[in-house]
Amino acid sequence: MMYKHLAGFLFAALLFFSSGCSVFMAIDQPDKKNVDLFRVGTPRSVLLGEFGAPAVSETRSGRKYEIFKFVQGYSTGAKAGRALVHGAADVATFGLWEVVGTPAEAIFSGDEMAYEVSYDQDNKIDEVTTLKE
């Protein structure tokens, strides 16, 4: 009899502490980046503002080359919508949705992307190469 109560308590505690993980994971997904900035004529300062410091920066034959690596995430609306769906599914299934929702959020956590750019003498992009899309 005591084992039944202990098992029930442990199950309830597990449900309580795991409930909502997918909701928070959806909200914490990476933000969507403006990859349209990777075009000829974009100033280097604009790239740095959107993507941060490049992963690689080097000079070859007098030209500056940089590689930007990042995870392409989701818009604020998409993240909020996903969190809302996870929350509703959690309530409807008494928390059992987390068995599906948490691994799904771990899998759909954005796409790794990489671009190599070179600059002209005015520090504006003059060439873009997509390395990973």
Tab-separated table of N, CA, C and O in Angstrom:
chain	number	residue	atom	x	y	z
A	1	MET	N	0.827	-1.192	0.000
A	1	MET	CA	0.000	0.000	0.000
A	1	MET	C	0.872	1.257	0.000
A	1	MET	O	0.592	2.192	-0.726
A	2	MET	N	1.906	1.230	0.817
A	2	MET	CA	2.788	2.388	0.895
A	2	MET	C	3.501	2.612	-0.446
A	2	MET	O	3.722	3.752	-0.849
A	3	TYR	N	3.846	1.517	-1.144
A	3	TYR	CA	4.526	1.642	-2.437
A	3	TYR	C	3.634	2.293	-3.481
A	3	TYR	O	4.113	3.029	-4.333
A	4	LYS	N	2.331	2.014	-3.419
A	4	LYS	CA	1.388	2.633	-4.353
A	4	LYS	C	1.364	4.147	-4.155
A	4	LYS	O	1.376	4.911	-5.122
A	5	HIS	N	1.330	4.581	-2.921
A	5	HIS	CA	1.315	6.021	-2.636
A	5	HIS	C	2.627	6.676	-3.054
A	5	HIS	O	2.620	7.778	-3.610
A	6	LEU	N	3.726	5.982	-2.801
A	6	LEU	CA	5.030	6.515	-3.180
A	6	LEU	C	5.139	6.611	-4.703
A	6	LEU	O	5.601	7.623	-5.235
A	7	ALA	N	4.692	5.569	-5.394
A	7	ALA	CA	4.733	5.580	-6.857
A	7	ALA	C	3.844	6.689	-7.401
A	7	ALA	O	4.216	7.404	-8.343
A	8	GLY	N	2.668	6.855	-6.832
A	8	GLY	CA	1.763	7.925	-7.261
A	8	GLY	C	2.365	9.298	-7.017
A	8	GLY	O	2.275	10.190	-7.866
A	9	PHE	N	2.999	9.471	-5.860
A	9	PHE	CA	3.641	10.746	-5.552
A	9	PHE	C	4.790	11.031	-6.515
A	9	PHE	O	4.922	12.152	-7.010
A	10	LEU	N	5.599	10.039	-6.807
A	10	LEU	CA	6.722	10.224	-7.726
A	10	LEU	C	6.235	10.559	-9.134
A	10	LEU	O	6.803	11.421	-9.816
A	11	PHE	N	5.173	9.888	-9.577
A	11	PHE	CA	4.609	10.170	-10.894
A	11	PHE	C	4.070	11.598	-10.951
A	11	PHE	O	4.311	12.332	-11.916
A	12	ALA	N	3.356	12.014	-9.910
A	12	ALA	CA	2.818	13.374	-9.865
A	12	ALA	C	3.949	14.407	-9.844
A	12	ALA	O	3.873	15.438	-10.528
A	13	ALA	N	4.997	14.134	-9.098
A	13	ALA	CA	6.141	15.051	-9.038
A	13	ALA	C	6.825	15.140	-10.403
A	13	ALA	O	7.205	16.229	-10.852
A	14	LEU	N	6.974	14.003	-11.065
A	14	LEU	CA	7.588	13.989	-12.391
A	14	LEU	C	6.760	14.808	-13.381
A	14	LEU	O	7.306	15.600	-14.152
A	15	LEU	N	5.456	14.632	-13.339
A	15	LEU	CA	4.571	15.399	-14.216
A	15	LEU	C	4.676	16.895	-13.937
A	15	LEU	O	4.758	17.711	-14.849
A	16	PHE	N	4.711	17.244	-12.654
A	16	PHE	CA	4.760	18.651	-12.272
A	16	PHE	C	6.053	19.306	-12.748
A	16	PHE	O	6.050	20.397	-13.300
A	17	PHE	N	7.179	18.636	-12.542
A	17	PHE	CA	8.463	19.247	-12.864
A	17	PHE	C	8.796	19.196	-14.356
A	17	PHE	O	9.565	20.012	-14.849
A	18	SER	N	8.220	18.247	-15.103
A	18	SER	CA	8.514	18.184	-16.531
A	18	SER	C	7.519	18.994	-17.356
A	18	SER	O	7.792	19.365	-18.480
A	19	SER	N	6.370	19.287	-16.796
A	19	SER	CA	5.347	20.003	-17.534
A	19	SER	C	5.836	21.398	-17.907
A	19	SER	O	6.341	22.129	-17.083
A	20	GLY	N	5.672	21.727	-19.170
A	20	GLY	CA	6.038	23.053	-19.624
A	20	GLY	C	7.415	23.174	-20.220
A	20	GLY	O	7.777	24.234	-20.712
A	21	CYS	N	8.219	22.118	-20.210
A	21	CYS	CA	9.558	22.202	-20.793
A	21	CYS	C	9.486	22.594	-22.260
A	21	CYS	O	10.243	23.457	-22.700
A	22	SER	N	8.603	21.989	-23.015
A	22	SER	CA	8.517	22.295	-24.439
A	22	SER	C	8.062	23.738	-24.660
A	22	SER	O	8.478	24.382	-25.618
A	23	VAL	N	7.247	24.259	-23.747
A	23	VAL	CA	6.797	25.649	-23.847
A	23	VAL	C	7.998	26.585	-23.744
A	23	VAL	O	8.196	27.471	-24.574
A	24	PHE	N	8.836	26.379	-22.731
A	24	PHE	CA	10.007	27.234	-22.541
A	24	PHE	C	11.048	27.017	-23.633
A	24	PHE	O	11.707	27.963	-24.056
A	25	MET	N	11.170	25.786	-24.095
A	25	MET	CA	12.106	25.515	-25.186
A	25	MET	C	11.677	26.236	-26.465
A	25	MET	O	12.520	26.768	-27.196
A	26	ALA	N	10.383	26.274	-26.735
A	26	ALA	CA	9.879	26.965	-27.928
A	26	ALA	C	10.165	28.459	-27.845
A	26	ALA	O	10.587	29.078	-28.826
A	27	ILE	N	9.972	29.041	-26.676
A	27	ILE	CA	10.221	30.467	-26.499
A	27	ILE	C	11.712	30.787	-26.606
A	27	ILE	O	12.092	31.841	-27.110
A	28	ASP	N	12.569	29.875	-26.150
A	28	ASP	CA	14.015	30.104	-26.144
A	28	ASP	C	14.715	29.714	-27.443
A	28	ASP	O	15.940	29.757	-27.508
A	29	GLN	N	13.970	29.345	-28.458
A	29	GLN	CA	14.596	29.018	-29.738
A	29	GLN	C	15.334	30.252	-30.260
A	29	GLN	O	14.980	31.382	-29.927
A	30	PRO	N	16.354	30.056	-31.108
A	30	PRO	CA	17.079	31.220	-31.643
A	30	PRO	C	16.176	32.101	-32.509
A	30	PRO	O	15.195	31.632	-33.079
A	31	ASP	N	16.540	33.376	-32.572
A	31	ASP	CA	15.769	34.327	-33.374
A	31	ASP	C	16.073	34.169	-34.855
A	31	ASP	O	17.153	33.727	-35.236
A	32	LYS	N	15.124	34.583	-35.660
A	32	LYS	CA	15.304	34.573	-37.116
A	32	LYS	C	16.236	35.706	-37.506
A	32	LYS	O	16.075	36.846	-37.075
A	33	LYS	N	17.237	35.391	-38.320
A	33	LYS	CA	18.211	36.368	-38.812
A	33	LYS	C	17.849	36.778	-40.236
A	33	LYS	O	17.291	35.987	-40.998
A	34	ASN	N	18.220	37.990	-40.612
A	34	ASN	CA	17.925	38.520	-41.943
A	34	ASN	C	19.039	38.128	-42.908
A	34	ASN	O	19.996	38.875	-43.106
A	35	VAL	N	18.912	36.961	-43.526
A	35	VAL	CA	19.946	36.479	-44.450
A	35	VAL	C	19.963	37.259	-45.759
A	35	VAL	O	20.911	37.135	-46.535
A	36	ASP	N	18.953	38.084	-45.997
A	36	ASP	CA	18.951	38.932	-47.194
A	36	ASP	C	20.075	39.966	-47.154
A	36	ASP	O	20.389	40.582	-48.175
A	37	LEU	N	20.677	40.148	-45.992
A	37	LEU	CA	21.801	41.085	-45.874
A	37	LEU	C	23.058	40.556	-46.563
A	37	LEU	O	23.970	41.336	-46.853
A	38	PHE	N	23.101	39.257	-46.829
A	38	PHE	CA	24.250	38.677	-47.526
A	38	PHE	C	24.089	38.922	-49.026
A	38	PHE	O	23.759	38.033	-49.800
A	39	ARG	N	24.309	40.181	-49.420
A	39	ARG	CA	24.225	40.567	-50.828
A	39	ARG	C	25.265	41.653	-51.097
A	39	ARG	O	25.693	42.365	-50.183
A	40	VAL	N	25.641	41.760	-52.335
A	40	VAL	CA	26.634	42.751	-52.737
A	40	VAL	C	26.155	44.150	-52.358
A	40	VAL	O	24.991	44.500	-52.581
A	41	GLY	N	27.049	44.912	-51.733
A	41	GLY	CA	26.747	46.283	-51.357
A	41	GLY	C	26.419	46.490	-49.892
A	41	GLY	O	26.401	47.623	-49.414
A	42	THR	N	26.130	45.427	-49.152
A	42	THR	CA	25.815	45.569	-47.725
A	42	THR	C	27.081	45.955	-46.964
A	42	THR	O	28.112	45.297	-47.098
A	43	PRO	N	27.024	47.005	-46.145
A	43	PRO	CA	28.193	47.388	-45.349
A	43	PRO	C	28.521	46.336	-44.280
A	43	PRO	O	27.621	45.690	-43.728
A	44	ARG	N	29.801	46.190	-44.000
A	44	ARG	CA	30.262	45.236	-42.991
A	44	ARG	C	29.610	45.509	-41.639
A	44	ARG	O	29.234	44.588	-40.913
A	45	SER	N	29.455	46.789	-41.279
A	45	SER	CA	28.871	47.158	-39.985
A	45	SER	C	27.446	46.623	-39.823
A	45	SER	O	27.037	46.243	-38.728
A	46	VAL	N	26.700	46.560	-40.918
A	46	VAL	CA	25.332	46.032	-40.868
A	46	VAL	C	25.369	44.523	-40.578
A	46	VAL	O	24.580	44.009	-39.786
A	47	LEU	N	26.300	43.811	-41.230
A	47	LEU	CA	26.446	42.371	-40.956
A	47	LEU	C	26.809	42.126	-39.504
A	47	LEU	O	26.256	41.230	-38.857
A	48	LEU	N	27.742	42.912	-38.994
A	48	LEU	CA	28.156	42.740	-37.602
A	48	LEU	C	26.997	43.000	-36.642
A	48	LEU	O	26.858	42.315	-35.629
A	49	GLY	N	26.148	43.968	-36.973
A	49	GLY	CA	24.994	44.252	-36.130
A	49	GLY	C	23.977	43.124	-36.103
A	49	GLY	O	23.375	42.847	-35.072
A	50	GLU	N	23.793	42.464	-37.224
A	50	GLU	CA	22.793	41.389	-37.313
A	50	GLU	C	23.337	40.038	-36.848
A	50	GLU	O	22.646	39.271	-36.191
A	51	PHE	N	24.594	39.727	-37.198
A	51	PHE	CA	25.126	38.380	-36.971
A	51	PHE	C	26.233	38.314	-35.919
A	51	PHE	O	26.681	37.235	-35.577
A	52	GLY	N	26.696	39.453	-35.440
A	52	GLY	CA	27.774	39.453	-34.468
A	52	GLY	C	29.118	39.263	-35.154
A	52	GLY	O	29.237	39.374	-36.374
A	53	ALA	N	30.121	38.991	-34.349
A	53	ALA	CA	31.478	38.827	-34.873
A	53	ALA	C	31.555	37.597	-35.776
A	53	ALA	O	30.921	36.573	-35.505
A	54	PRO	N	32.345	37.692	-36.841
A	54	PRO	CA	32.489	36.531	-37.728
A	54	PRO	C	33.265	35.406	-37.043
A	54	PRO	O	34.069	35.644	-36.136
A	55	ALA	N	33.013	34.192	-37.496
A	55	ALA	CA	33.732	33.023	-36.957
A	55	ALA	C	35.176	33.029	-37.436
A	55	ALA	O	36.078	32.588	-36.719
A	56	VAL	N	35.401	33.509	-38.648
A	56	VAL	CA	36.741	33.568	-39.244
A	56	VAL	C	36.873	34.915	-39.945
A	56	VAL	O	35.956	35.355	-40.622
A	57	SER	N	38.022	35.541	-39.772
A	57	SER	CA	38.315	36.791	-40.467
A	57	SER	C	39.766	36.737	-40.910
A	57	SER	O	40.656	36.520	-40.085
A	58	GLU	N	40.005	36.911	-42.214
A	58	GLU	CA	41.375	36.835	-42.723
A	58	GLU	C	41.526	37.700	-43.962
A	58	GLU	O	40.542	38.094	-44.579
A	59	THR	N	42.783	37.993	-44.287
A	59	THR	CA	43.090	38.755	-45.490
A	59	THR	C	43.850	37.859	-46.449
A	59	THR	O	44.832	37.223	-46.062
A	60	ARG	N	43.340	37.786	-47.691
A	60	ARG	CA	43.985	36.994	-48.744
A	60	ARG	C	44.170	37.889	-49.965
A	60	ARG	O	43.209	38.496	-50.425
A	61	SER	N	45.373	37.947	-50.449
A	61	SER	CA	45.684	38.751	-51.647
A	61	SER	C	45.183	40.191	-51.513
A	61	SER	O	44.644	40.774	-52.447
A	62	GLY	N	45.299	40.725	-50.302
A	62	GLY	CA	44.911	42.108	-50.064
A	62	GLY	C	43.421	42.339	-49.860
A	62	GLY	O	43.002	43.468	-49.662
A	63	ARG	N	42.604	41.279	-49.892
A	63	ARG	CA	41.155	41.398	-49.682
A	63	ARG	C	40.763	40.763	-48.361
A	63	ARG	O	41.305	39.738	-47.968
A	64	LYS	N	39.815	41.393	-47.689
A	64	LYS	CA	39.317	40.882	-46.416
A	64	LYS	C	38.190	39.884	-46.673
A	64	LYS	O	37.247	40.173	-47.405
A	65	TYR	N	38.316	38.703	-46.064
A	65	TYR	CA	37.302	37.652	-46.136
A	65	TYR	C	36.834	37.326	-44.724
A	65	TYR	O	37.637	37.287	-43.799
A	66	GLU	N	35.544	37.061	-44.593
A	66	GLU	CA	34.991	36.658	-43.300
A	66	GLU	C	33.950	35.568	-43.502
A	66	GLU	O	33.251	35.551	-44.509
A	67	ILE	N	33.888	34.695	-42.512
A	67	ILE	CA	32.881	33.631	-42.510
A	67	ILE	C	31.961	33.864	-41.318
A	67	ILE	O	32.425	33.986	-40.178
A	68	PHE	N	30.680	33.920	-41.608
A	68	PHE	CA	29.663	34.077	-40.572
A	68	PHE	C	28.929	32.748	-40.425
A	68	PHE	O	28.379	32.231	-41.396
A	69	LYS	N	28.948	32.206	-39.210
A	69	LYS	CA	28.214	30.979	-38.886
A	69	LYS	C	27.169	31.319	-37.832
A	69	LYS	O	27.461	32.029	-36.875
A	70	PHE	N	25.969	30.782	-38.007
A	70	PHE	CA	24.897	31.063	-37.061
A	70	PHE	C	23.792	30.023	-37.215
A	70	PHE	O	23.779	29.258	-38.174
A	71	VAL	N	22.896	30.007	-36.256
A	71	VAL	CA	21.718	29.141	-36.328
A	71	VAL	C	20.543	30.014	-36.727
A	71	VAL	O	20.223	30.998	-36.054
A	72	GLN	N	19.927	29.676	-37.855
A	72	GLN	CA	18.751	30.406	-38.319
A	72	GLN	C	17.565	29.952	-37.493
A	72	GLN	O	17.204	28.772	-37.495
A	73	GLY	N	17.002	30.872	-36.751
A	73	GLY	CA	15.913	30.534	-35.852
A	73	GLY	C	14.549	30.885	-36.410
A	73	GLY	O	14.304	30.797	-37.615
A	74	TYR	N	13.692	31.342	-35.528
A	74	TYR	CA	12.284	31.539	-35.851
A	74	TYR	C	11.839	32.940	-35.469
A	74	TYR	O	12.385	33.557	-34.557
A	75	SER	N	10.812	33.434	-36.137
A	75	SER	CA	10.248	34.743	-35.811
A	75	SER	C	9.590	34.685	-34.432
A	75	SER	O	9.271	33.606	-33.927
A	76	THR	N	9.378	35.847	-33.853
A	76	THR	CA	8.736	35.924	-32.538
A	76	THR	C	7.338	35.307	-32.587
A	76	THR	O	6.940	34.584	-31.679
A	77	GLY	N	6.612	35.567	-33.668
A	77	GLY	CA	5.270	35.007	-33.806
A	77	GLY	C	5.269	33.490	-33.886
A	77	GLY	O	4.422	32.825	-33.279
A	78	ALA	N	6.228	32.942	-34.624
A	78	ALA	CA	6.315	31.479	-34.741
A	78	ALA	C	6.663	30.851	-33.391
A	78	ALA	O	6.086	29.821	-33.014
A	79	LYS	N	7.574	31.481	-32.662
A	79	LYS	CA	7.946	30.943	-31.346
A	79	LYS	C	6.777	31.016	-30.372
A	79	LYS	O	6.512	30.060	-29.641
A	80	ALA	N	6.041	32.125	-30.396
A	80	ALA	CA	4.883	32.270	-29.510
A	80	ALA	C	3.795	31.264	-29.867
A	80	ALA	O	3.176	30.661	-28.979
A	81	GLY	N	3.572	31.061	-31.155
A	81	GLY	CA	2.571	30.091	-31.594
A	81	GLY	C	2.922	28.674	-31.164
A	81	GLY	O	2.053	27.925	-30.707
A	82	ARG	N	4.188	28.324	-31.317
A	82	ARG	CA	4.621	26.986	-30.894
A	82	ARG	C	4.448	26.814	-29.388
A	82	ARG	O	3.986	25.768	-28.922
A	83	ALA	N	4.818	27.838	-28.627
A	83	ALA	CA	4.677	27.759	-27.169
A	83	ALA	C	3.206	27.610	-26.782
A	83	ALA	O	2.867	26.826	-25.882
A	84	LEU	N	2.322	28.330	-27.472
A	84	LEU	CA	0.889	28.249	-27.191
A	84	LEU	C	0.353	26.849	-27.473
A	84	LEU	O	-0.408	26.290	-26.672
A	85	VAL	N	0.761	26.268	-28.594
A	85	VAL	CA	0.320	24.909	-28.938
A	85	VAL	C	0.823	23.911	-27.891
A	85	VAL	O	0.069	23.050	-27.436
A	86	HIS	N	2.090	24.033	-27.500
A	86	HIS	CA	2.626	23.120	-26.477
A	86	HIS	C	1.875	23.279	-25.161
A	86	HIS	O	1.559	22.286	-24.493
A	87	GLY	N	1.595	24.520	-24.774
A	87	GLY	CA	0.876	24.753	-23.523
A	87	GLY	C	-0.524	24.152	-23.549
A	87	GLY	O	-0.952	23.510	-22.579
A	88	ALA	N	-1.233	24.346	-24.644
A	88	ALA	CA	-2.583	23.787	-24.762
A	88	ALA	C	-2.545	22.261	-24.758
A	88	ALA	O	-3.383	21.608	-24.124
A	89	ALA	N	-1.559	21.692	-25.461
A	89	ALA	CA	-1.429	20.227	-25.494
A	89	ALA	C	-1.068	19.686	-24.112
A	89	ALA	O	-1.545	18.614	-23.723
A	90	ASP	N	-0.255	20.418	-23.371
A	90	ASP	CA	0.073	19.998	-21.998
A	90	ASP	C	-1.179	19.932	-21.138
A	90	ASP	O	-1.384	18.961	-20.398
A	91	VAL	N	-1.997	20.966	-21.213
A	91	VAL	CA	-3.220	21.005	-20.408
A	91	VAL	C	-4.174	19.892	-20.839
A	91	VAL	O	-4.736	19.173	-20.007
A	92	ALA	N	-4.341	19.710	-22.148
A	92	ALA	CA	-5.287	18.710	-22.660
A	92	ALA	C	-4.876	17.280	-22.330
A	92	ALA	O	-5.731	16.410	-22.180
A	93	THR	N	-3.564	17.049	-22.208
A	93	THR	CA	-3.088	15.678	-21.953
A	93	THR	C	-2.554	15.499	-20.530
A	93	THR	O	-1.906	14.508	-20.242
A	94	PHE	N	-2.838	16.466	-19.669
A	94	PHE	CA	-2.363	16.420	-18.278
A	94	PHE	C	-0.846	16.270	-18.195
A	94	PHE	O	-0.317	15.542	-17.365
A	95	GLY	N	-0.149	16.932	-19.096
A	95	GLY	CA	1.312	16.927	-19.068
A	95	GLY	C	1.973	15.841	-19.882
A	95	GLY	O	3.190	15.850	-20.051
A	96	LEU	N	1.203	14.902	-20.395
A	96	LEU	CA	1.799	13.798	-21.153
A	96	LEU	C	2.364	14.258	-22.498
A	96	LEU	O	3.206	13.579	-23.089
A	97	TRP	N	1.915	15.419	-22.982
A	97	TRP	CA	2.414	15.952	-24.245
A	97	TRP	C	3.927	16.161	-24.202
A	97	TRP	O	4.599	16.114	-25.230
A	98	GLU	N	4.474	16.365	-23.031
A	98	GLU	CA	5.913	16.620	-22.908
A	98	GLU	C	6.754	15.475	-23.465
A	98	GLU	O	7.884	15.691	-23.896
A	99	VAL	N	6.212	14.279	-23.462
A	99	VAL	CA	6.932	13.125	-24.019
A	99	VAL	C	7.196	13.337	-25.506
A	99	VAL	O	8.216	12.911	-26.042
A	100	VAL	N	6.292	14.032	-26.189
A	100	VAL	CA	6.436	14.331	-27.611
A	100	VAL	C	7.014	15.728	-27.821
A	100	VAL	O	7.916	15.929	-28.632
A	101	GLY	N	6.495	16.705	-27.095
A	101	GLY	CA	6.837	18.103	-27.313
A	101	GLY	C	8.282	18.461	-27.027
A	101	GLY	O	8.906	19.208	-27.787
A	102	THR	N	8.829	17.944	-25.940
A	102	THR	CA	10.215	18.293	-25.580
A	102	THR	C	11.213	17.770	-26.609
A	102	THR	O	12.064	18.532	-27.074
A	103	PRO	N	11.150	16.484	-27.010
A	103	PRO	CA	12.082	16.038	-28.052
A	103	PRO	C	11.871	16.770	-29.386
A	103	PRO	O	12.830	17.047	-30.101
A	104	ALA	N	10.619	17.117	-29.694
A	104	ALA	CA	10.351	17.838	-30.941
A	104	ALA	C	11.039	19.194	-30.926
A	104	ALA	O	11.649	19.608	-31.921
A	105	GLU	N	10.977	19.905	-29.815
A	105	GLU	CA	11.640	21.206	-29.717
A	105	GLU	C	13.161	21.060	-29.767
A	105	GLU	O	13.857	21.932	-30.267
A	106	ALA	N	13.664	19.963	-29.248
A	106	ALA	CA	15.113	19.732	-29.306
A	106	ALA	C	15.562	19.481	-30.747
A	106	ALA	O	16.635	19.923	-31.166
A	107	ILE	N	14.726	18.804	-31.517
A	107	ILE	CA	15.066	18.495	-32.916
A	107	ILE	C	14.906	19.729	-33.799
A	107	ILE	O	15.771	20.035	-34.609
A	108	PHE	N	13.797	20.449	-33.642
A	108	PHE	CA	13.516	21.610	-34.486
A	108	PHE	C	14.030	22.882	-33.821
A	108	PHE	O	13.265	23.769	-33.465
A	109	SER	N	15.337	22.959	-33.666
A	109	SER	CA	15.939	24.091	-32.959
A	109	SER	C	16.696	25.019	-33.898
A	109	SER	O	17.655	25.669	-33.513
A	110	GLY	N	16.297	25.080	-35.148
A	110	GLY	CA	16.929	25.971	-36.119
A	110	GLY	C	17.914	25.237	-37.009
A	110	GLY	O	18.290	24.102	-36.744
A	111	ASP	N	18.321	25.910	-38.067
A	111	ASP	CA	19.250	25.336	-39.040
A	111	ASP	C	20.586	26.063	-38.979
A	111	ASP	O	20.620	27.303	-38.979
A	112	GLU	N	21.669	25.298	-38.978
A	112	GLU	CA	22.996	25.904	-39.016
A	112	GLU	C	23.251	26.454	-40.411
A	112	GLU	O	22.983	25.785	-41.407
A	113	MET	N	23.767	27.669	-40.468
A	113	MET	CA	24.047	28.314	-41.746
A	113	MET	C	25.438	28.929	-41.693
A	113	MET	O	25.934	29.245	-40.611
A	114	ALA	N	26.043	29.082	-42.865
A	114	ALA	CA	27.361	29.712	-42.952
A	114	ALA	C	27.512	30.398	-44.301
A	114	ALA	O	27.122	29.846	-45.337
A	115	TYR	N	28.058	31.598	-44.266
A	115	TYR	CA	28.308	32.387	-45.467
A	115	TYR	C	29.726	32.942	-45.399
A	115	TYR	O	30.175	33.359	-44.329
A	116	GLU	N	30.389	32.957	-46.549
A	116	GLU	CA	31.678	33.628	-46.645
A	116	GLU	C	31.471	34.884	-47.477
A	116	GLU	O	30.827	34.841	-48.530
A	117	VAL	N	32.006	35.996	-46.993
A	117	VAL	CA	31.893	37.256	-47.720
A	117	VAL	C	33.274	37.874	-47.892
A	117	VAL	O	34.179	37.634	-47.096
A	118	SER	N	33.419	38.639	-48.949
A	118	SER	CA	34.618	39.460	-49.124
A	118	SER	C	34.150	40.897	-49.304
A	118	SER	O	33.002	41.157	-49.682
A	119	TYR	N	35.049	41.827	-49.006
A	119	TYR	CA	34.689	43.236	-49.004
A	119	TYR	C	35.534	44.020	-50.005
A	119	TYR	O	36.673	43.671	-50.279
A	120	ASP	N	34.954	45.141	-50.471
A	120	ASP	CA	35.709	46.059	-51.322
A	120	ASP	C	36.464	47.058	-50.428
A	120	ASP	O	36.450	46.927	-49.193
A	121	GLN	N	37.058	48.051	-51.022
A	121	GLN	CA	37.857	49.020	-50.270
A	121	GLN	C	37.005	49.884	-49.338
A	121	GLN	O	37.530	50.484	-48.401
A	122	ASP	N	35.687	49.941	-49.544
A	122	ASP	CA	34.786	50.723	-48.685
A	122	ASP	C	34.133	49.869	-47.592
A	122	ASP	O	33.171	50.312	-46.949
A	123	ASN	N	34.630	48.636	-47.403
A	123	ASN	CA	34.079	47.705	-46.413
A	123	ASN	C	32.626	47.334	-46.703
A	123	ASN	O	31.826	47.143	-45.788
A	124	LYS	N	32.304	47.229	-47.982
A	124	LYS	CA	30.986	46.740	-48.397
A	124	LYS	C	31.179	45.405	-49.101
A	124	LYS	O	32.195	45.172	-49.745
A	125	ILE	N	30.194	44.526	-48.960
A	125	ILE	CA	30.298	43.194	-49.556
A	125	ILE	C	30.431	43.315	-51.069
A	125	ILE	O	29.664	44.032	-51.716
A	126	ASP	N	31.423	42.590	-51.618
A	126	ASP	CA	31.531	42.536	-53.081
A	126	ASP	C	31.389	41.102	-53.611
A	126	ASP	O	31.277	40.900	-54.806
A	127	GLU	N	31.365	40.134	-52.692
A	127	GLU	CA	31.165	38.746	-53.100
A	127	GLU	C	30.618	37.938	-51.921
A	127	GLU	O	31.081	38.108	-50.793
A	128	VAL	N	29.655	37.064	-52.203
A	128	VAL	CA	29.049	36.206	-51.167
A	128	VAL	C	29.077	34.770	-51.650
A	128	VAL	O	28.708	34.482	-52.781
A	129	THR	N	29.520	33.874	-50.774
A	129	THR	CA	29.493	32.440	-51.057
A	129	THR	C	28.720	31.747	-49.948
A	129	THR	O	29.049	31.907	-48.768
A	130	THR	N	27.679	30.999	-50.307
A	130	THR	CA	26.927	30.231	-49.331
A	130	THR	C	27.693	28.951	-49.040
A	130	THR	O	27.952	28.165	-49.949
A	131	LEU	N	28.061	28.752	-47.792
A	131	LEU	CA	28.799	27.554	-47.402
A	131	LEU	C	27.880	26.467	-46.851
A	131	LEU	O	28.107	25.281	-47.062
A	132	LYS	N	26.861	26.870	-46.127
A	132	LYS	CA	25.924	25.900	-45.535
A	132	LYS	C	24.573	26.575	-45.404
A	132	LYS	O	24.443	27.609	-44.783
A	133	GLU	N	23.564	25.960	-46.033
A	133	GLU	CA	22.219	26.527	-45.979
A	133	GLU	C	21.202	25.465	-45.699
A	133	GLU	O	21.291	24.348	-46.078
